[in-house]
XYZ file of C-alpha atoms in Angstrom:
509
model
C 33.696 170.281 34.626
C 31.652 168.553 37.063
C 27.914 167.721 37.827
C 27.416 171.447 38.448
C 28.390 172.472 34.787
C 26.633 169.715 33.281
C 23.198 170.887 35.274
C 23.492 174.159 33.893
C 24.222 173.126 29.972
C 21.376 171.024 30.560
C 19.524 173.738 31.834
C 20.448 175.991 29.101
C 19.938 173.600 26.332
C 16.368 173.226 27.635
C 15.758 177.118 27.917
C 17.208 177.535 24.403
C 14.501 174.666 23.201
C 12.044 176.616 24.639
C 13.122 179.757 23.396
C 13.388 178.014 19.914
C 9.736 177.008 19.769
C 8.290 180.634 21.174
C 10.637 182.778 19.140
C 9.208 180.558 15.548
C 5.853 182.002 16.223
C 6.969 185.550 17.560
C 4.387 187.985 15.190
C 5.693 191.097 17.272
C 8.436 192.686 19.569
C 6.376 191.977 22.769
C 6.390 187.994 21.634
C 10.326 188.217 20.166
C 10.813 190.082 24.021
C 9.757 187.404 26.122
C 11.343 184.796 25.468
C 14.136 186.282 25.403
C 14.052 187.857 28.357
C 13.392 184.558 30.161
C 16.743 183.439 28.421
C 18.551 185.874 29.332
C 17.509 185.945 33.026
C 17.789 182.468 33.425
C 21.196 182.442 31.814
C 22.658 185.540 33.782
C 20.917 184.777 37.026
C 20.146 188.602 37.612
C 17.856 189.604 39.871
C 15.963 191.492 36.593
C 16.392 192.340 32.809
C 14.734 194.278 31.094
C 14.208 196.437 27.541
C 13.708 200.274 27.260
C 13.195 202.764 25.579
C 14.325 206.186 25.115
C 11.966 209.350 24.489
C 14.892 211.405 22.682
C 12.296 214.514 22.680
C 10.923 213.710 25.890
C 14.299 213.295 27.587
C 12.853 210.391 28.936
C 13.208 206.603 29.623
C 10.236 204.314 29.647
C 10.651 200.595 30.385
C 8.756 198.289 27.741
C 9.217 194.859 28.721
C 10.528 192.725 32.017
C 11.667 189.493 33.659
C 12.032 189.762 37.535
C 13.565 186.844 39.459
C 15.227 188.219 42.203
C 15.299 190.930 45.048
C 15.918 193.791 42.959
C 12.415 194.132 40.922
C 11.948 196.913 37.785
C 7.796 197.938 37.241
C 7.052 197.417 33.598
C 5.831 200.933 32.261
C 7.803 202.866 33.972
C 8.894 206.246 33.013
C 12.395 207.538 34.061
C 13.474 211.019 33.664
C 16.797 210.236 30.943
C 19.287 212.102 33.425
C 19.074 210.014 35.886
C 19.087 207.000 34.777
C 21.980 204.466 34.976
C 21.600 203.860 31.031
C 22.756 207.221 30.327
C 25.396 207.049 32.521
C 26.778 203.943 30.880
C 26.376 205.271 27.618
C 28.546 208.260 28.164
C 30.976 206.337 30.358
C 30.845 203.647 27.165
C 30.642 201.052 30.470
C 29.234 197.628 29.892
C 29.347 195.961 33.347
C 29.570 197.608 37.122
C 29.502 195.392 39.719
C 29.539 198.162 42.507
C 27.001 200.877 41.412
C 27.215 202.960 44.596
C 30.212 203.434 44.315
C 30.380 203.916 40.790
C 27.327 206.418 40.546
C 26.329 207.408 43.798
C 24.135 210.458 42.480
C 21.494 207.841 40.845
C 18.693 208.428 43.010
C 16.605 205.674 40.822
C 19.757 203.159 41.272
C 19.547 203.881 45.259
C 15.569 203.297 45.362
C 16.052 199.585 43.861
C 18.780 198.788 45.609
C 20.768 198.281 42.312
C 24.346 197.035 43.488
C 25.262 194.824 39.726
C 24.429 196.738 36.486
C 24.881 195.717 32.866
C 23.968 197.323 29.418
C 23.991 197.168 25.397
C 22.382 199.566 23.219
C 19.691 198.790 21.013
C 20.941 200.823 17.953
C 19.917 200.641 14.444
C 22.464 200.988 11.613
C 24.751 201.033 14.589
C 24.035 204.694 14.876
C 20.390 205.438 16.581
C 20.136 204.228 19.710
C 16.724 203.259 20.734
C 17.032 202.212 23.939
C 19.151 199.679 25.829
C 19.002 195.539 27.422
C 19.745 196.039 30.925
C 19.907 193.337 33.714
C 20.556 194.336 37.763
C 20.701 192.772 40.798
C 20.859 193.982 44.396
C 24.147 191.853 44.601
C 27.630 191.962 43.308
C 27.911 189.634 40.181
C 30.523 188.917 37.698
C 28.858 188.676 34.233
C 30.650 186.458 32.160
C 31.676 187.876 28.295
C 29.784 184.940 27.085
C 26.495 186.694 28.553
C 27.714 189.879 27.218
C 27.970 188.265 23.830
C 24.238 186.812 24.218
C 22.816 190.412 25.035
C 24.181 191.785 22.146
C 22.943 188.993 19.755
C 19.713 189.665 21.717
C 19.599 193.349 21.129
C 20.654 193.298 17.427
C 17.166 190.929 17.320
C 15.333 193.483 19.312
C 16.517 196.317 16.875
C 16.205 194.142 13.717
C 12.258 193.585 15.180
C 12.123 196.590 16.034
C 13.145 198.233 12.739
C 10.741 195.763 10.923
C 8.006 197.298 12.283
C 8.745 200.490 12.207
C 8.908 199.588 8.252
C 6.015 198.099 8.507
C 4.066 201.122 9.971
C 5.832 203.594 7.284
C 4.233 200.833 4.717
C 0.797 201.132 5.791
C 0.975 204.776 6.557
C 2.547 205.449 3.086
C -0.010 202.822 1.468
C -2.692 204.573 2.498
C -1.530 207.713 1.638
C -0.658 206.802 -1.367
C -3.810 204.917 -2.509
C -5.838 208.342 -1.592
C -3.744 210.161 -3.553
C -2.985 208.123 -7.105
C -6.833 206.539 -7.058
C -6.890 207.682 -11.042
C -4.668 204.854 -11.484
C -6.042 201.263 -11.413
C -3.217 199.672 -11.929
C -1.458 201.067 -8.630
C -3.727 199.458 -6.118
C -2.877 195.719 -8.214
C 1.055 196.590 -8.382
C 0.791 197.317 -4.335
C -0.348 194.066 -3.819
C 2.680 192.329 -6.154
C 5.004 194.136 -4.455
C 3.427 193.667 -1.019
C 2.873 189.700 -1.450
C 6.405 188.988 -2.591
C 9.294 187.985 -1.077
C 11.828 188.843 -3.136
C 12.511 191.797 -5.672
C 13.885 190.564 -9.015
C 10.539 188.632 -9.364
C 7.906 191.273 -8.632
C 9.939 193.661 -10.654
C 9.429 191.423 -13.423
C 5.400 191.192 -12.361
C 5.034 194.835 -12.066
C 6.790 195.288 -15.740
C 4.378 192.528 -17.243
C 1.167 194.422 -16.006
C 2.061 197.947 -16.710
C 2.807 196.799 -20.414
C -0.785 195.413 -20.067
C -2.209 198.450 -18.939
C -0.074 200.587 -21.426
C 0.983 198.557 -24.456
C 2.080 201.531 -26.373
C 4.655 202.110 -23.308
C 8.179 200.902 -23.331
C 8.735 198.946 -20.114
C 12.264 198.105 -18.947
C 13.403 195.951 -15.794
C 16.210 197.194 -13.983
C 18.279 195.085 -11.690
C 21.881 193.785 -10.764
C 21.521 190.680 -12.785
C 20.501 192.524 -16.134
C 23.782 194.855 -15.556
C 26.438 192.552 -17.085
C 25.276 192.859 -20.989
C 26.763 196.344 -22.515
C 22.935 197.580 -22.913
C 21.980 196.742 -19.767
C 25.217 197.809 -17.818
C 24.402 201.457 -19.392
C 20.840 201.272 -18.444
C 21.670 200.518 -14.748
C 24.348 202.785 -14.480
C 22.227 205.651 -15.844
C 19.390 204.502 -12.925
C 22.029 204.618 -10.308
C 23.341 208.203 -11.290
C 19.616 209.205 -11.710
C 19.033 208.257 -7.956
C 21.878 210.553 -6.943
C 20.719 213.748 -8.473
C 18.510 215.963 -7.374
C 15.709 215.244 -10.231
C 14.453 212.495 -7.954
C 12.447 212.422 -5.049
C 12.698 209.023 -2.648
C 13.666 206.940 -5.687
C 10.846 208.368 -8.353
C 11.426 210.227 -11.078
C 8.431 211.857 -14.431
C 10.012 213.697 -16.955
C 8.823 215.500 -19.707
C 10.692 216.967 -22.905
C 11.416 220.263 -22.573
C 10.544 220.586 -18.674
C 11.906 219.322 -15.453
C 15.452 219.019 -16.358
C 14.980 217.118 -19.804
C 17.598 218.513 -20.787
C 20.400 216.748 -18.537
C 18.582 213.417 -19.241
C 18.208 213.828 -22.998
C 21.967 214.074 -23.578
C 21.721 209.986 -22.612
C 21.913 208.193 -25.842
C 19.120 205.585 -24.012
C 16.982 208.621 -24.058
C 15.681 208.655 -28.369
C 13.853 211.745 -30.243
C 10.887 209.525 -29.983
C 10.637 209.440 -26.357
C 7.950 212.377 -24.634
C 7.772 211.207 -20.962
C 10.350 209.386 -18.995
C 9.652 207.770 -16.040
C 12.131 206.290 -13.257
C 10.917 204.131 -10.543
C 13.754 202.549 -7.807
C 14.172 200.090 -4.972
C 16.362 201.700 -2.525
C 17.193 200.382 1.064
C 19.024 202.944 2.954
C 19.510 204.964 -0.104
C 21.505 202.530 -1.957
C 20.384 201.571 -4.991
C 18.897 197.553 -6.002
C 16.599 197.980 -8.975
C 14.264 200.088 -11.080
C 11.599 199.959 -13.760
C 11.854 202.768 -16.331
C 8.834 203.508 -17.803
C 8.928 205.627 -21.452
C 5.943 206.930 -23.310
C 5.828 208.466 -26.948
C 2.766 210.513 -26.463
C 2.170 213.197 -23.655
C -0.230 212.570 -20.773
C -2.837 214.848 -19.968
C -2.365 214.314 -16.006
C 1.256 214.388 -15.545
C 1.057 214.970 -11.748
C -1.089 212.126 -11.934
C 1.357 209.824 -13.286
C 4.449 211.756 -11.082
C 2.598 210.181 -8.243
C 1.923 206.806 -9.547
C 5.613 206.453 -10.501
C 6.130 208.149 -6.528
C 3.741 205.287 -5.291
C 5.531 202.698 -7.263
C 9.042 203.359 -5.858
C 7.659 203.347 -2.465
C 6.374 200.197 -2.640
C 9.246 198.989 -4.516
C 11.679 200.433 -1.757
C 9.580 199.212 0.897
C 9.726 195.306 -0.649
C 13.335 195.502 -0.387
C 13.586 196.958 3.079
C 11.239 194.523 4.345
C 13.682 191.522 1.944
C 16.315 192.879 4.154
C 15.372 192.725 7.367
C 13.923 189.565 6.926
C 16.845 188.329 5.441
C 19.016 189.353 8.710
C 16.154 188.171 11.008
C 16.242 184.771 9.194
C 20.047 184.798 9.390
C 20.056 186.008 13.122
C 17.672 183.223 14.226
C 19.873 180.618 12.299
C 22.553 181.237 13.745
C 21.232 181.219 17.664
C 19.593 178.099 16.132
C 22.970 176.342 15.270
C 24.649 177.836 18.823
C 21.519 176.031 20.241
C 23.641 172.547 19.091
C 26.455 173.208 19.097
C 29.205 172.869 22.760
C 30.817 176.397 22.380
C 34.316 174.640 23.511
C 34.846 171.904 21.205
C 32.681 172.636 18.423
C 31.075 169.003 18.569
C 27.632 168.794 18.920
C 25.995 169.448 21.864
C 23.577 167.054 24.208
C 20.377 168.676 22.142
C 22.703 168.134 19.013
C 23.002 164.425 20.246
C 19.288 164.075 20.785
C 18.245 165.649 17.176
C 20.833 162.950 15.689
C 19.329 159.829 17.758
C 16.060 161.272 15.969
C 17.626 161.038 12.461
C 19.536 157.567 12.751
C 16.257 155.774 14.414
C 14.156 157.081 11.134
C 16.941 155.607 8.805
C 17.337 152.252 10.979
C 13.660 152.032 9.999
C 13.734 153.274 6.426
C 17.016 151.438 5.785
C 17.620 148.430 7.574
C 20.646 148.116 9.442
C 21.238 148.396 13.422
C 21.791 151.492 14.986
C 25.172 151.763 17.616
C 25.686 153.964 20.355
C 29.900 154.450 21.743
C 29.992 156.047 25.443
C 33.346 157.677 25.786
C 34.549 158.788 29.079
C 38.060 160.534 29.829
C 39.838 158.526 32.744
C 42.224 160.406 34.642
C 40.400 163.533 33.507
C 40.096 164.652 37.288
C 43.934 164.350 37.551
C 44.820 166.613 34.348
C 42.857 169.257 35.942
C 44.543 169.098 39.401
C 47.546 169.246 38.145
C 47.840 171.385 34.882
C 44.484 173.758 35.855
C 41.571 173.678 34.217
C 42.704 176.101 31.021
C 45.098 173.204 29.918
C 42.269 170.754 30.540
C 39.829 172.485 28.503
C 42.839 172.213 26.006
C 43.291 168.881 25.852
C 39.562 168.387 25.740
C 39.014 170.602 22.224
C 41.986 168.280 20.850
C 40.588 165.601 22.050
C 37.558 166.299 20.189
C 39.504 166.878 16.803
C 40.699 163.422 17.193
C 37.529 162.235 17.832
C 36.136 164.100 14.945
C 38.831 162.585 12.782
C 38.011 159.240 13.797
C 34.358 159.883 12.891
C 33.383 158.881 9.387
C 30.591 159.938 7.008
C 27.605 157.361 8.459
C 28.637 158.078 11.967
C 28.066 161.512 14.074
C 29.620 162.609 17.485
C 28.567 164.703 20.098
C 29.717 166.191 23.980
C 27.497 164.861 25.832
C 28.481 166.034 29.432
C 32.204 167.417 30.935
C 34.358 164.555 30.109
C 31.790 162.616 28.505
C 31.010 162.109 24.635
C 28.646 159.954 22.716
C 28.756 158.521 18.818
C 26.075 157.428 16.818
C 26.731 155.122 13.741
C 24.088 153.216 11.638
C 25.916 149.534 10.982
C 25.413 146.621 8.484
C 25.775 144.294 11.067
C 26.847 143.550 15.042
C 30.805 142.661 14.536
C 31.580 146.058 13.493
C 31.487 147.359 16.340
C 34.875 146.139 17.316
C 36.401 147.296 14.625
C 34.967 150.636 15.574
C 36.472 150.297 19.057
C 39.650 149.705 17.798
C 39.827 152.656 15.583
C 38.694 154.565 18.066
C 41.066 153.731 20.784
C 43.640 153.754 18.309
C 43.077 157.478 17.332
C 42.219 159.004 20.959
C 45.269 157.619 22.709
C 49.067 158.907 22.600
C 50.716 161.772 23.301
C 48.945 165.404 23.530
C 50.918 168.314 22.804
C 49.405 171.002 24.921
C 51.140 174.174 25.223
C 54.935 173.050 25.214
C 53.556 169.775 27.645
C 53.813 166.660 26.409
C 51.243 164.561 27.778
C 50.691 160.574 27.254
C 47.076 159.193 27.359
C 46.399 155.819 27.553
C 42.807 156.112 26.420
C 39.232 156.470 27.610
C 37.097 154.053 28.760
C 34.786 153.379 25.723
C 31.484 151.334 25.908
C 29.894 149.917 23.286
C 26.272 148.905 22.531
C 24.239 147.552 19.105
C 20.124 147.325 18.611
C 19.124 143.845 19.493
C 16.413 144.764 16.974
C 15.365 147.459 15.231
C 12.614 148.646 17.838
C 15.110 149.442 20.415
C 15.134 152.918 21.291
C 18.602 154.550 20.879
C 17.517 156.271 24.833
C 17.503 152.501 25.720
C 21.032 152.061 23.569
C 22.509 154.939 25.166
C 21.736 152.898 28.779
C 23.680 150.057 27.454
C 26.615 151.659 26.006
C 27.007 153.574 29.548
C 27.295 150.596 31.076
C 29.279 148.889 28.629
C 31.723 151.688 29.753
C 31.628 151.681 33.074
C 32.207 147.954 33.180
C 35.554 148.250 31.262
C 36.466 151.314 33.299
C 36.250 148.648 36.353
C 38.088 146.109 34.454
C 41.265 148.446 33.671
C 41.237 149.357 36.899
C 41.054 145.430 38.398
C 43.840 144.186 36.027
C 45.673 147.418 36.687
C 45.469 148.508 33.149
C 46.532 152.179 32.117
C 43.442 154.728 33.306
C 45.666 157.909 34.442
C 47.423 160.564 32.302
């Protein structure tokens, strides 16, 4: 809990900030890789960590991207023959961390070159199936990795894979959109639905744009929009239900179906009472993602078309763009949500659940913008734990991080709507209130003390605080900086730390 751990939150916070800022403009794995890499290595302290990947035909491992630090080096590019390689043999061992690799796997001739003594792994899967290749770190010494690095190389590799399947989407796209605009070039209208699927970001809506301009192009065509949020009427329940069971038969290929009375099956689909006398050609095209089902626009036509393999691969080309919107929704979707989330971990302390020092430093930001847009005086409390030391000596330091989360309940408590709070070092924590005017702060003192002293119930030990030290300072004026505040209110604290201890006041546990 001392100046050591503080130096390395500060650290990470810092790398994390960094990260932040490169991973916002990341257009690629390579650019997602780096900076995370970095992270990683700087969070670990292995000697190297690196991505690969595996050649499942080539029975082969290739090494794609790496960050070396330390004695034991890996050479970007490198191919590995898959047998051989330590990733294999932690697959099919299902082993995370070894800490002794010679003695673990003494046959690795490619762990005895690099002097590999520490090894750790996660898989890079997809669907949590395919494995694509695997986030490794080494080092040439033996290293305890802690499960909260474990945790971050998963998060990492789920990112890698998410990127990584993106792409790969992304690829199919283009490969499939050119294909597809080679093959259906008798339609005019495909190239212009492409480019509504291709330039939205959602599906509902360019369902509803595709529907609109293929009524344009065909007016004597009955159009209908198929999705979730149509289902709940008794019409349109039938309609989807009939598109999902349609996606599920054999009569469709990769979501697109052209039928025409009398061939192809009309038969099955005719016995739908959706399906009229009236009705010549039927076609079905769907948004699928991982062959589940999300919408469709049905397409029927009262007069027989002259080109029907024409229009069987329009309505083909359709539901691949269709399917490849919502893919790409998807993944973007979980990207966005992945990134959020190391975002918020970013701010957050991971043992009290307060805000972290960055959290603290994003808040100063926001209460110095609404001093100045508001009026008011901005207030900074510096709360330190006296006796702190003591707790830990004597109850060890998993009852002390105890009493520290409760402590920061109570604090949180305390902490009303116009005022924020934040750990701002081991036994150190900061608030931030916006105030009408100068004598509130006492009052704020007094609540404060009022809440964070008493008796702690820690695991069956009763445990009677008399209180923190708690310093205290307002803007003079509204120019002040709250880094200048912070200053004050640090030595506002220090100076009644002194006092308690001159008058002999209560400062121990």
């Amino acid at each position: 809990m001392g100046g050591q751990a503080t130096a390395i939150r500060q650290s990470a916070d810092e790398s994390i900030e960094r990260f932040a800022q490169r991973i916002a403009s990341a257009d690629g794995l390579e650019a997602l890789c780096r900076p995370l890499l970095d992270l990683l290595q700087r969070i670990s302290g292995l000697d190297s960590v690196y991505l690969t990947e595996i050649d499942w035909q080539q029975h082969e491992e290739r090494i794609r991207f790496v960050r070396n630090e330390g004695e034991c080096k890996v050479t970007e590019g490198l191919r590995l023959p898959w047998r051989d390689t330590l990733c294999r043999r932690a697959l099919d061992e299902d082993v995370r961390v070894e800490s002794n690799v010679p003695r673990r796997w003494p046959q690795s001739e490619t762990a005895r070159e690099l002097g590999i003594m520490t090894y750790v792994s996660t898989p890079v899967r997809i669907h949590d199936h395919e494995v694509l290749g695997t986030l490794c770190g080494i080092s040439a010494r033996s290293r305890h990795v802690s499960s909260e690095v474990l945790d971050l190389m998963d998060m990492f590799a789920q990112l890698m894979a998410t990127q990584i399947e993106r792409e790969r989407g992304a690829e199919a796209e283009r490969g499939r959109a050119q294909a597809a605009e080679r093959s259906a070039a008798l339609f005019a209208a495909l190239s212009e639905i492409g480019q509504i699927c291709s330039g939205a970001r959602a599906l509902e809506p360019a369902l509803v744009d595709c529907g609109q301009r293929l009524r344009q192009l065909a007016p004597e065509a009955r159009v209908d929009v198929i999705t979730p949020a149509k289902s709940a009427s008794g019409p349109g329940r039938a309609l989807y239900e009939w598109a999902r069971r349609c996606c599920r038969s054999n009569a469709m290929t990769e979501g697109a179906g052209w039928w025409r009375r009398g061939q192809n099956g009309w038969a099955e689909w005719a016995a739908e009472t959706l399906i009229a006398d009236r009705w010549t050609n039927i076609g079905l095209a769907c948004a699928l993602h991982e062959g589940e089902f999300h919408g469709a626009l049905l397409i029927r036509l009262e007069e027989a078309l002259p080109n029907q393999h024409a229009m069987q691969q329009a309505i083909q080309s359709l539901a691949l763009h269709l399917s490849l919107l919502t893919t790409r929704e998807r993944l973007e979707s979980n990207l966005r949500s992945a990134y959020e989330e190391l975002e918020r971990q970013s701010l957050c302390d991971p043992l009290t659940g307060l805000s972290n020092r960055r959290g603290f430093e994003r808040d100063a930001r926001r209460l110095a913008a609404k001093v100045r847009r508001r009026g008011g005086l901005a207030c900074v409390i510096f709360i330190d734990l006296d006796g702190f030391k003591a707790l830990n000596d004597r109850h060890g330091h998993e009852l002390g991080d105890r009493f520290l989360i409760e402590f920061a309940r109570r604090l949180g408590t305390a902490t009303r709507t116009d005022e924020t709070c934040a750990r701002y070092g081991g036994d150190e924590f900061v608030m931030l209130a916006h105030l009408d005017a100068e004598r509130q702060a006492e009052s704020m003192r007094t609540r404060l003390a009022a809440c964070l002293a008493g008796r702690y119930r820690l695991d069956g030990i009763d445990i009677d605080y008399a209180g923190p030290s708690i310093g205290i300072a307002v803007q003079d004026d509204h120019d002040e900086p709250v880094g200048d505040l912070l200053a004050r209110a640090d030595r506002a604290m220090y100076e009644q730390k002194r006092t308690r201890r001159r008058t002999g006041g209560p400062q121990r546990f």
